[in-house]
Amino acid sequence: MIRLSSATLDALPADVIRPTYDRAAVKAGVVHLGIGAFHRAHQAVLFDDVLNAGDLRWGIVAASLRSPAVREQMAPQHGLYTMLVRDGSSEQARVIGAVQRVIVAPEEPRALLAALASPETHIVTLTITEKGYKLDPATGALIEEDAQLAADLVSLESPQTAPGYLVAALAMRKAAGRLPFTAISCDNLPHNGTRLRNAVLALARRHDPALADWIAEEGAFSETMVDRIVPATTEEDIAALSTRLGVRGVPIEDRAMVKTEPFIQWVIEDRFCGPRPDFAAGVQVTAAVAPWEEAKLRLLNGSHSGIAYLGALAGIEHVHEVLALPEARMFVETLWDEAQTTLSPPPELDVAAYRKELMARFDNPTLRHRTRQIAMDGSQKLPQRLLATIAARLAAGQGIEALSLGVAAWVRWQAGQDDLGESHKVDDPLAGAIAACLADASTVGERVDAILGFDAVVPPALATNGDFRASLIHWLAILETQGARVALATFHGEK
Ligand code: CS2
């Protein structure tokens, strides 16, 4: 099959938007670690906007830290891929040209280090998922017993982790008399910049205290809030796009395509230690990111996780299908009511309007965002999405019914079977540890106590809270005996 590439770009149908700049003249000002679909539909698009506006310093050298899959999709396409924006009724196709090259780190560690240390590189962005930072989800401390991190603590000759790559490359920059790069974490973690900085400084200090001091002094780790819903691409999506891109009945295949919604937002802390692009619409550079980050994590991601576990348990495949149930909508609205009182939203954020827009985004029927995709890595997500909100509500003497139903659904998901009796793999770096902690618990109460004692996820303030415990027992008992649909109906009835 003919592939999308520099050679076929001009042949695409006229309504496909494509780069307006000369790709050969672009410099790689950005190195990105973790080139998944989210990066391709978010930061890469916003850098593509900058390139389209004529500033050619901001091309991207991207890296996969583990698998060669994305390089195999993108290299034959010269880094080109299509972003499909689906608004629920129509679809717009745009080819993004910002990614110049994909490096598979385990195969070419030197090439990645050279890119990171290059004088052309000014910004390093990361989407390595919550678990990539090697920090304890509950406390934020470095997980020294992690095998990859342990290797990086011994030697940075061929780094294994993202913090390891950053430290090794910063050492090269220091030795060459260059400034550090601005490191921008784009993962859904509270204070993501500070967490990344902590991980990098802790690792650097173990190897070379002077390097750590230099990074602390000269470097910049901006906090960010990133927002765009990017469901995993399916083979059907690729097949449909091949026909859409085809010329005179001959399909053109794009194996690196991404599908997403119209909404896009990137709030970046105004903390750079070198050049930065003049970003276009969709990017806000601001002094304080935390209020944005907290609102997004607790409203969007908190409800997303609740919808994901309840929906997946009920055997419902997609987010918009869960929200077709009136009791699920009510659950989400109540979860938002609960979360909202814990926020200090920035003045520019109209929370009521944000909630309305969010529900419409979740309702988008053409995104087909799978509940099981969002259910992944729950141990890394729950602390900032639901547990911190619960702790704040309890401290204020407020109720937590919707939030704790969400947590109970996560606990139920750990059993590896949905309400229809279908088995699933719990896709989570702590799946084994959670299963071991639940293994000897034979009653609902014992299971809740076991989870409350699981301190990698549950913070101390919640571990001993009687109201939280009672609420989890209430919901877990219903989930285990009657399933998620009845739990949602009961929730509706109790309101
Ligand atoms: C989702 C997020 O998979 C998940 O956990 O909640 O990826 C979500 O779609 C994005 O954060 C939206 O900005």
Short mmCIF file of C-alpha atoms and ligand atoms in Angstrom, two decimals:
data_model
loop_
_atom_site.label_atom_id
_atom_site.label_comp_id
_atom_site.label_asym_id
_atom_site.label_seq_id
_atom_site.Cartn_x
_atom_site.Cartn_y
_atom_site.Cartn_z
CA MET A 1 0.00 0.00 0.00
CA ILE A 2 1.22 3.55 -0.77
CA ARG A 3 2.16 5.43 2.40
CA LEU A 4 1.79 9.03 3.37
CA SER A 5 5.27 10.59 2.97
CA SER A 6 7.05 13.63 1.56
CA ALA A 7 6.60 12.03 -1.87
CA THR A 8 2.81 11.66 -1.59
CA LEU A 9 2.05 14.84 0.37
CA ASP A 10 1.26 16.92 -2.71
CA ALA A 11 -1.11 14.30 -4.07
CA LEU A 12 -3.48 14.44 -1.08
CA PRO A 13 -7.03 15.76 -1.57
CA ALA A 14 -7.24 19.55 -1.54
CA ASP A 15 -9.22 19.74 1.72
CA VAL A 16 -6.41 18.10 3.73
CA ILE A 17 -4.49 20.85 5.53
CA ARG A 18 -0.70 20.47 5.31
CA PRO A 19 2.51 22.22 6.37
CA THR A 20 3.09 25.57 4.69
CA TYR A 21 6.78 25.73 5.63
CA ASP A 22 9.86 24.20 4.02
CA ARG A 23 10.50 21.11 6.16
CA ALA A 24 14.10 20.86 4.94
CA ALA A 25 14.87 24.26 6.48
CA VAL A 26 13.51 23.42 9.95
CA LYS A 27 15.90 23.18 12.92
CA ALA A 28 15.27 20.86 15.85
CA GLY A 29 14.71 23.21 18.77
CA VAL A 30 12.69 20.62 20.68
CA VAL A 31 13.46 17.12 21.88
CA HIS A 32 10.43 15.17 23.02
CA LEU A 33 10.60 12.08 25.23
CA GLY A 34 7.70 9.62 24.89
CA ILE A 35 6.18 10.04 21.43
CA GLY A 36 2.73 8.56 21.88
CA ALA A 37 -0.56 9.67 20.35
CA PHE A 38 -1.02 12.41 22.94
CA HIS A 39 2.18 14.23 21.97
CA ARG A 40 1.32 13.95 18.27
CA ALA A 41 -2.13 15.48 18.83
CA HIS A 42 -1.04 18.12 21.33
CA GLN A 43 2.46 19.63 21.69
CA ALA A 44 3.57 18.62 18.18
CA VAL A 45 0.53 20.40 16.70
CA LEU A 46 1.25 23.55 18.68
CA PHE A 47 4.89 23.53 17.50
CA ASP A 48 3.60 22.90 13.96
CA ASP A 49 1.54 26.11 14.37
CA VAL A 50 4.74 27.98 15.26
CA LEU A 51 6.49 26.53 12.18
CA ASN A 52 3.54 27.46 9.99
CA ALA A 53 3.81 31.00 11.37
CA GLY A 54 7.38 31.15 9.99
CA ASP A 55 9.68 30.54 12.97
CA LEU A 56 11.60 27.50 11.79
CA ARG A 57 13.62 26.89 14.97
CA TRP A 58 11.03 24.60 16.52
CA GLY A 59 11.07 21.24 14.80
CA ILE A 60 11.00 18.14 17.01
CA VAL A 61 13.37 15.22 17.47
CA ALA A 62 11.21 12.69 19.29
CA ALA A 63 12.18 9.61 21.25
CA SER A 64 10.50 6.39 22.27
CA LEU A 65 12.01 5.23 25.51
CA ARG A 66 11.04 1.58 25.00
CA SER A 67 9.42 0.24 21.87
CA PRO A 68 10.29 0.81 18.20
CA ALA A 69 6.56 0.80 17.22
CA VAL A 70 6.16 4.54 16.64
CA ARG A 71 9.43 4.84 14.71
CA GLU A 72 8.24 2.03 12.47
CA GLN A 73 5.01 3.93 11.86
CA MET A 74 6.65 7.29 11.27
CA ALA A 75 10.06 6.72 9.64
CA PRO A 76 8.64 5.44 6.29
CA GLN A 77 6.40 8.54 6.35
CA HIS A 78 9.36 10.95 6.88
CA GLY A 79 7.77 11.90 10.22
CA LEU A 80 4.51 13.03 8.62
CA TYR A 81 1.16 12.01 10.05
CA THR A 82 -2.45 13.09 9.93
CA MET A 83 -4.36 14.56 12.83
CA LEU A 84 -8.10 13.94 12.47
CA VAL A 85 -10.20 16.38 14.43
CA ARG A 86 -13.69 15.03 15.07
CA ASP A 87 -16.26 17.41 16.47
CA GLY A 88 -19.10 14.90 16.67
CA SER A 89 -20.50 15.48 13.21
CA SER A 90 -17.69 16.46 10.86
CA GLU A 91 -14.03 15.61 10.56
CA GLN A 92 -11.05 17.75 9.56
CA ALA A 93 -7.75 16.25 8.42
CA ARG A 94 -4.43 18.05 8.88
CA VAL A 95 -0.98 16.71 8.16
CA ILE A 96 1.56 17.65 10.83
CA GLY A 97 5.19 18.10 9.76
CA ALA A 98 6.88 19.12 13.01
CA VAL A 99 8.43 15.74 13.86
CA GLN A 100 11.71 15.38 12.01
CA ARG A 101 12.97 12.12 13.38
CA VAL A 102 12.09 9.38 15.87
CA ILE A 103 14.88 7.83 17.95
CA VAL A 104 14.33 4.53 19.77
CA ALA A 105 16.35 5.19 22.91
CA PRO A 106 17.45 1.62 23.76
CA GLU A 107 18.78 1.18 20.20
CA GLU A 108 20.49 4.55 19.88
CA PRO A 109 21.14 6.03 23.31
CA ARG A 110 24.06 8.12 21.97
CA ALA A 111 21.90 9.70 19.28
CA LEU A 112 19.31 10.71 21.83
CA LEU A 113 21.94 12.15 24.17
CA ALA A 114 23.48 14.06 21.26
CA ALA A 115 20.10 15.55 20.37
CA LEU A 116 19.45 16.54 23.99
CA ALA A 117 22.92 18.09 24.30
CA SER A 118 22.81 19.85 20.92
CA PRO A 119 23.17 23.66 20.91
CA GLU A 120 20.06 23.82 18.66
CA THR A 121 17.91 22.21 21.37
CA HIS A 122 16.24 24.71 23.67
CA ILE A 123 13.20 22.86 24.97
CA VAL A 124 12.67 19.27 26.11
CA THR A 125 9.07 18.15 26.49
CA LEU A 126 8.00 14.89 28.10
CA THR A 127 4.93 12.64 27.94
CA ILE A 128 6.25 9.55 29.66
CA THR A 129 3.06 8.85 31.67
CA GLU A 130 2.81 9.14 35.42
CA LYS A 131 4.91 6.03 36.03
CA GLY A 132 7.85 7.27 33.92
CA TYR A 133 8.99 9.73 36.60
CA LYS A 134 9.93 6.88 38.97
CA LEU A 135 8.36 8.73 41.86
CA ASP A 136 6.14 7.24 44.54
CA PRO A 137 2.53 8.21 43.61
CA ALA A 138 1.55 8.98 47.20
CA THR A 139 4.66 10.83 48.42
CA GLY A 140 6.51 11.97 45.28
CA ALA A 141 9.81 10.44 46.57
CA LEU A 142 12.23 8.72 44.15
CA ILE A 143 11.52 4.96 43.96
CA GLU A 144 15.11 3.80 44.41
CA GLU A 145 14.24 0.10 44.20
CA ASP A 146 12.84 0.52 40.68
CA ALA A 147 15.18 -1.61 38.53
CA GLN A 148 15.68 0.98 35.79
CA LEU A 149 16.23 3.81 38.20
CA ALA A 150 18.61 1.67 40.24
CA ALA A 151 20.66 1.15 37.05
CA ASP A 152 20.73 4.91 36.40
CA LEU A 153 21.84 5.51 39.98
CA VAL A 154 24.87 3.32 39.30
CA SER A 155 25.77 4.56 35.81
CA LEU A 156 24.43 6.98 33.19
CA GLU A 157 26.50 5.51 30.39
CA SER A 158 23.36 4.22 28.70
CA PRO A 159 20.41 5.67 30.61
CA GLN A 160 17.28 3.64 31.29
CA THR A 161 14.87 6.32 32.49
CA ALA A 162 13.76 9.75 31.34
CA PRO A 163 15.32 11.49 34.37
CA GLY A 164 18.52 9.52 33.58
CA TYR A 165 18.59 10.87 30.01
CA LEU A 166 18.06 14.42 31.21
CA VAL A 167 20.84 14.22 33.80
CA ALA A 168 23.33 12.63 31.37
CA ALA A 169 22.54 15.22 28.69
CA LEU A 170 22.70 18.12 31.13
CA ALA A 171 26.15 16.91 32.19
CA MET A 172 27.20 17.00 28.51
CA ARG A 173 25.82 20.53 28.13
CA LYS A 174 27.64 21.70 31.24
CA ALA A 175 30.90 20.16 30.03
CA ALA A 176 30.47 21.87 26.64
CA GLY A 177 29.82 25.25 28.26
CA ARG A 178 26.19 25.35 27.08
CA LEU A 179 23.12 26.43 28.96
CA PRO A 180 20.64 23.79 30.11
CA PHE A 181 17.39 23.30 28.16
CA THR A 182 13.97 24.18 29.52
CA ALA A 183 12.35 20.89 30.57
CA ILE A 184 8.57 20.80 30.26
CA SER A 185 6.70 17.87 31.75
CA CYS A 186 3.38 17.33 29.95
CA ASP A 187 1.97 14.53 32.07
CA ASN A 188 -1.17 14.72 34.18
CA LEU A 189 0.61 15.05 37.50
CA PRO A 190 0.18 17.82 40.03
CA HIS A 191 3.24 20.10 40.06
CA ASN A 192 4.68 18.08 37.21
CA GLY A 193 7.57 20.53 36.74
CA THR A 194 8.58 20.37 40.38
CA ARG A 195 8.33 16.58 40.37
CA LEU A 196 10.54 16.34 37.31
CA ARG A 197 13.01 18.79 38.82
CA ASN A 198 13.11 16.77 42.04
CA ALA A 199 13.74 13.53 40.18
CA VAL A 200 16.48 15.09 38.02
CA LEU A 201 18.21 16.87 40.91
CA ALA A 202 18.09 13.80 43.16
CA LEU A 203 19.64 11.64 40.44
CA ALA A 204 22.22 14.29 39.47
CA ARG A 205 23.25 14.79 43.09
CA ARG A 206 24.04 11.08 43.43
CA HIS A 207 26.44 11.29 40.49
CA ASP A 208 27.91 14.78 40.77
CA PRO A 209 26.82 17.37 43.36
CA ALA A 210 28.31 20.20 41.31
CA LEU A 211 26.17 19.18 38.36
CA ALA A 212 23.08 19.17 40.57
CA ASP A 213 23.91 22.68 41.81
CA TRP A 214 24.40 23.91 38.25
CA ILE A 215 21.06 22.44 37.14
CA ALA A 216 19.30 23.93 40.17
CA GLU A 217 20.84 27.32 39.45
CA GLU A 218 20.68 27.53 35.65
CA GLY A 219 17.97 25.08 34.59
CA ALA A 220 14.22 25.52 34.27
CA PHE A 221 11.48 22.97 34.85
CA SER A 222 8.16 24.57 33.97
CA GLU A 223 4.87 23.40 35.41
CA THR A 224 2.17 22.74 32.84
CA MET A 225 -1.43 21.81 32.40
CA VAL A 226 -2.14 19.88 29.21
CA ASP A 227 -5.59 19.09 27.94
CA ARG A 228 -6.88 17.28 24.89
CA ILE A 229 -8.73 13.99 24.61
CA VAL A 230 -6.77 11.65 22.34
CA PRO A 231 -8.18 8.10 22.17
CA ALA A 232 -5.92 5.33 20.91
CA THR A 233 -6.06 4.89 17.13
CA THR A 234 -7.72 1.70 15.86
CA GLU A 235 -7.16 -0.31 12.65
CA GLU A 236 -10.63 0.86 11.51
CA ASP A 237 -9.54 4.49 11.91
CA ILE A 238 -6.45 3.79 9.78
CA ALA A 239 -8.48 1.98 7.11
CA ALA A 240 -11.05 4.79 6.89
CA LEU A 241 -8.33 7.44 6.63
CA SER A 242 -6.52 5.51 3.86
CA THR A 243 -9.59 5.85 1.70
CA ARG A 244 -10.06 9.50 2.66
CA LEU A 245 -6.45 10.36 1.74
CA GLY A 246 -6.52 8.32 -1.46
CA VAL A 247 -6.11 9.66 -4.95
CA ARG A 248 -8.38 8.45 -7.76
CA GLY A 249 -9.41 5.38 -5.80
CA VAL A 250 -5.85 4.46 -4.79
CA PRO A 251 -5.66 4.56 -0.98
CA ILE A 252 -2.78 6.28 0.85
CA GLU A 253 -2.06 4.70 4.20
CA ASP A 254 -1.03 6.60 7.33
CA ARG A 255 -0.01 4.28 10.15
CA ALA A 256 0.91 7.15 12.49
CA MET A 257 -2.41 9.04 12.39
CA VAL A 258 -4.04 10.36 15.54
CA LYS A 259 -7.68 11.21 16.22
CA THR A 260 -8.79 13.87 18.62
CA GLU A 261 -11.37 16.52 19.56
CA PRO A 262 -11.35 20.23 18.58
CA PHE A 263 -10.51 21.30 22.17
CA ILE A 264 -6.84 21.93 22.91
CA GLN A 265 -5.21 23.70 25.86
CA TRP A 266 -1.65 24.02 27.12
CA VAL A 267 -0.95 26.24 30.10
CA ILE A 268 2.81 26.66 30.66
CA GLU A 269 4.52 28.30 33.58
CA ASP A 270 6.53 31.32 32.52
CA ARG A 271 9.86 29.76 33.45
CA PHE A 272 12.33 29.28 30.61
CA CYS A 273 16.12 29.25 30.75
CA GLY A 274 16.64 29.87 27.03
CA PRO A 275 14.75 30.78 23.87
CA ARG A 276 11.06 29.99 23.58
CA PRO A 277 8.71 30.16 20.62
CA ASP A 278 6.02 32.73 20.18
CA PHE A 279 3.18 30.29 20.73
CA ALA A 280 -0.12 30.68 18.89
CA ALA A 281 -3.69 30.07 20.04
CA GLY A 282 -4.18 27.16 22.43
CA VAL A 283 -1.14 28.01 24.57
CA GLN A 284 -1.16 30.26 27.61
CA VAL A 285 2.13 31.19 29.25
CA THR A 286 1.37 32.28 32.79
CA ALA A 287 2.91 32.80 36.24
CA ALA A 288 0.76 30.27 38.11
CA VAL A 289 -0.21 26.94 36.62
CA ALA A 290 -1.23 25.07 39.79
CA PRO A 291 -4.84 26.35 39.93
CA TRP A 292 -5.38 25.31 36.29
CA GLU A 293 -3.75 21.97 36.85
CA GLU A 294 -5.76 21.19 39.96
CA ALA A 295 -9.07 22.12 38.32
CA LYS A 296 -8.33 19.97 35.29
CA LEU A 297 -7.07 16.97 37.27
CA ARG A 298 -9.95 16.99 39.73
CA LEU A 299 -12.79 17.78 37.30
CA LEU A 300 -11.82 16.24 33.97
CA ASN A 301 -9.47 13.44 34.99
CA GLY A 302 -11.26 12.64 38.26
CA SER A 303 -14.58 12.09 36.53
CA HIS A 304 -12.85 10.34 33.61
CA SER A 305 -11.45 7.70 35.96
CA GLY A 306 -14.82 7.28 37.68
CA ILE A 307 -16.58 6.86 34.31
CA ALA A 308 -13.85 4.48 33.16
CA TYR A 309 -14.04 2.04 36.09
CA LEU A 310 -17.83 2.07 36.43
CA GLY A 311 -18.32 1.86 32.68
CA ALA A 312 -15.73 -0.86 32.14
CA LEU A 313 -17.17 -2.92 35.02
CA ALA A 314 -20.62 -2.61 33.44
CA GLY A 315 -19.14 -3.84 30.14
CA ILE A 316 -19.65 -0.47 28.42
CA GLU A 317 -16.94 0.16 25.88
CA HIS A 318 -16.86 3.92 25.35
CA VAL A 319 -17.15 7.08 27.47
CA HIS A 320 -20.06 8.57 25.50
CA GLU A 321 -22.01 5.32 25.92
CA VAL A 322 -21.57 5.45 29.70
CA LEU A 323 -22.89 9.00 29.69
CA ALA A 324 -25.97 7.92 27.77
CA LEU A 325 -27.15 6.54 31.16
CA PRO A 326 -28.92 9.35 33.10
CA GLU A 327 -27.61 7.95 36.40
CA ALA A 328 -24.03 8.12 35.10
CA ARG A 329 -24.50 11.80 34.14
CA MET A 330 -25.80 12.46 37.59
CA PHE A 331 -22.82 10.68 39.12
CA VAL A 332 -20.48 12.90 37.10
CA GLU A 333 -22.33 16.11 38.00
CA THR A 334 -22.25 15.17 41.69
CA LEU A 335 -18.56 14.29 41.52
CA TRP A 336 -17.99 17.74 40.01
CA ASP A 337 -20.08 19.38 42.75
CA GLU A 338 -17.90 17.64 45.30
CA ALA A 339 -14.60 18.44 43.56
CA GLN A 340 -15.52 22.05 42.83
CA THR A 341 -15.52 23.14 46.48
CA THR A 342 -11.89 22.02 46.83
CA LEU A 343 -10.58 24.23 43.99
CA SER A 344 -9.16 27.74 43.89
CA PRO A 345 -9.84 28.29 40.19
CA PRO A 346 -7.93 30.96 38.30
CA PRO A 347 -10.03 34.09 37.67
CA GLU A 348 -10.16 33.35 33.93
CA LEU A 349 -11.78 29.95 34.53
CA ASP A 350 -15.58 29.97 34.60
CA VAL A 351 -16.14 26.61 36.30
CA ALA A 352 -19.82 26.33 35.38
CA ALA A 353 -19.04 26.93 31.70
CA TYR A 354 -16.06 24.56 31.92
CA ARG A 355 -18.27 21.78 33.30
CA LYS A 356 -20.83 22.28 30.56
CA GLU A 357 -18.14 22.15 27.89
CA LEU A 358 -16.58 19.10 29.52
CA MET A 359 -19.83 17.15 29.43
CA ALA A 360 -20.18 18.01 25.74
CA ARG A 361 -16.60 16.81 25.13
CA PHE A 362 -17.30 13.51 26.90
CA ASP A 363 -20.52 13.15 24.87
CA ASN A 364 -18.66 13.39 21.54
CA PRO A 365 -19.84 10.16 19.85
CA THR A 366 -17.19 10.11 17.13
CA LEU A 367 -14.15 9.98 19.42
CA ARG A 368 -14.96 6.50 20.71
CA HIS A 369 -12.72 6.82 23.74
CA ARG A 370 -12.46 3.42 25.40
CA THR A 371 -13.18 3.10 29.12
CA ARG A 372 -10.47 0.45 29.37
CA GLN A 373 -7.86 2.83 27.98
CA ILE A 374 -8.56 5.34 30.76
CA ALA A 375 -8.68 2.52 33.35
CA MET A 376 -4.95 1.85 32.81
CA ASP A 377 -2.39 2.76 35.48
CA GLY A 378 -5.02 3.63 38.11
CA SER A 379 -2.52 3.43 40.97
CA GLN A 380 -0.61 6.31 39.40
CA LYS A 381 -3.70 8.38 38.70
CA LEU A 382 -5.98 8.00 41.71
CA PRO A 383 -3.98 10.10 44.21
CA GLN A 384 -4.30 13.35 42.24
CA ARG A 385 -7.63 12.62 40.53
CA LEU A 386 -9.78 11.41 43.44
CA LEU A 387 -7.91 10.86 46.71
CA ALA A 388 -6.56 14.40 47.17
CA THR A 389 -10.07 15.72 46.51
CA ILE A 390 -11.52 13.32 49.07
CA ALA A 391 -8.93 14.38 51.67
CA ALA A 392 -9.80 18.04 51.09
CA ARG A 393 -13.57 17.38 51.35
CA LEU A 394 -13.22 15.36 54.54
CA ALA A 395 -10.96 17.98 56.11
CA ALA A 396 -13.74 20.51 55.46
CA GLY A 397 -16.39 18.20 56.93
CA GLN A 398 -18.03 17.65 53.52
CA GLY A 399 -19.53 14.55 51.88
CA ILE A 400 -17.64 12.33 49.44
CA GLU A 401 -20.24 9.94 48.01
CA ALA A 402 -19.51 10.29 44.29
CA LEU A 403 -15.75 10.47 44.80
CA SER A 404 -15.71 7.34 46.92
CA LEU A 405 -17.95 5.44 44.49
CA GLY A 406 -15.24 6.19 41.91
CA VAL A 407 -12.52 4.83 44.20
CA ALA A 408 -14.62 1.75 45.08
CA ALA A 409 -15.01 1.04 41.35
CA TRP A 410 -11.21 1.16 41.00
CA VAL A 411 -10.89 -1.33 43.88
CA ARG A 412 -13.47 -3.58 42.22
CA TRP A 413 -11.59 -3.39 38.91
CA GLN A 414 -8.54 -4.95 40.63
CA ALA A 415 -10.46 -8.25 40.87
CA GLY A 416 -9.83 -8.79 37.15
CA GLN A 417 -13.43 -9.56 36.23
CA ASP A 418 -16.25 -7.30 35.07
CA ASP A 419 -19.95 -7.53 35.95
CA LEU A 420 -20.63 -9.77 32.97
CA GLY A 421 -18.00 -12.25 34.18
CA GLU A 422 -15.51 -11.27 31.51
CA SER A 423 -11.86 -11.31 32.62
CA HIS A 424 -9.45 -8.44 32.09
CA LYS A 425 -5.80 -7.83 32.81
CA VAL A 426 -5.22 -5.04 35.30
CA ASP A 427 -2.84 -2.86 33.31
CA ASP A 428 -0.93 -1.07 36.07
CA PRO A 429 2.69 -1.02 37.24
CA LEU A 430 1.49 -1.85 40.76
CA ALA A 431 -1.03 -4.54 39.70
CA GLY A 432 1.01 -7.32 41.29
CA ALA A 433 1.50 -5.47 44.57
CA ILE A 434 -2.19 -4.57 44.77
CA ALA A 435 -3.24 -8.14 44.01
CA ALA A 436 -0.87 -9.37 46.75
CA CYS A 437 -2.30 -6.88 49.23
CA LEU A 438 -5.84 -8.07 48.46
CA ALA A 439 -5.01 -11.79 48.33
CA ASP A 440 -5.80 -12.68 51.94
CA ALA A 441 -8.82 -10.41 52.32
CA SER A 442 -11.99 -12.47 52.27
CA THR A 443 -14.70 -9.92 53.11
CA VAL A 444 -15.57 -6.49 51.75
CA GLY A 445 -14.37 -4.90 54.99
CA GLU A 446 -11.04 -6.71 54.80
CA ARG A 447 -10.56 -5.70 51.19
CA VAL A 448 -11.23 -2.05 52.03
CA ASP A 449 -8.82 -2.22 54.98
CA ALA A 450 -6.16 -3.80 52.80
CA ILE A 451 -6.49 -1.00 50.22
CA LEU A 452 -6.52 1.69 52.90
CA GLY A 453 -3.21 0.27 54.12
CA PHE A 454 -1.67 0.34 50.63
CA ASP A 455 0.50 3.39 51.24
CA ALA A 456 1.98 3.69 47.74
CA VAL A 457 -1.46 5.00 46.71
CA VAL A 458 -3.49 6.00 49.78
CA PRO A 459 -2.13 8.98 51.75
CA PRO A 460 -1.90 8.69 55.57
CA ALA A 461 -4.76 11.16 56.17
CA LEU A 462 -7.18 8.85 54.36
CA ALA A 463 -5.79 5.52 55.55
CA THR A 464 -7.33 5.94 59.00
CA ASN A 465 -10.44 7.96 58.13
CA GLY A 466 -13.61 6.23 59.34
CA ASP A 467 -16.00 8.11 57.01
CA PHE A 468 -13.96 7.19 53.96
CA ARG A 469 -13.77 3.58 55.11
CA ALA A 470 -17.54 3.38 55.67
CA SER A 471 -18.31 4.92 52.30
CA LEU A 472 -15.92 2.56 50.48
CA ILE A 473 -17.46 -0.46 52.21
CA HIS A 474 -20.96 0.71 51.25
CA TRP A 475 -20.11 1.09 47.57
CA LEU A 476 -17.79 -1.88 47.23
CA ALA A 477 -20.45 -4.19 48.70
CA ILE A 478 -22.96 -3.04 46.08
CA LEU A 479 -20.41 -3.25 43.26
CA GLU A 480 -19.36 -6.77 44.22
CA THR A 481 -22.85 -8.19 44.69
CA GLN A 482 -24.92 -6.23 42.19
CA GLY A 483 -22.55 -4.54 39.79
CA ALA A 484 -21.82 -1.04 38.52
CA ARG A 485 -25.21 -0.37 36.92
CA VAL A 486 -27.00 -1.02 40.21
CA ALA A 487 -24.40 1.03 42.08
CA LEU A 488 -25.10 3.97 39.76
CA ALA A 489 -28.88 3.49 40.09
CA THR A 490 -28.51 3.33 43.89
CA PHE A 491 -26.43 6.48 43.81
CA HIS A 492 -29.17 8.15 41.79
CA GLY A 493 -31.82 6.91 44.22
CA GLU A 494 -29.93 8.14 47.27
CA LYS A 495 -29.67 11.67 45.90
C1 CS2 B 1 -7.47 10.28 30.55
C2 CS2 B 1 -6.59 11.39 30.00
O1 CS2 B 1 -6.46 8.24 29.95
C3 CS2 B 1 -6.71 9.01 30.86
O2 CS2 B 1 -6.38 8.77 32.01
O3 CS2 B 1 -8.15 10.74 31.68
O4 CS2 B 1 -5.68 10.93 29.07
C4 CS2 B 1 -7.43 12.53 29.40
O5 CS2 B 1 -8.08 12.12 28.23
C5 CS2 B 1 -6.58 13.75 29.13
O6 CS2 B 1 -5.91 14.12 30.29
C6 CS2 B 1 -7.43 14.90 28.60
O7 CS2 B 1 -6.69 16.07 28.58
#
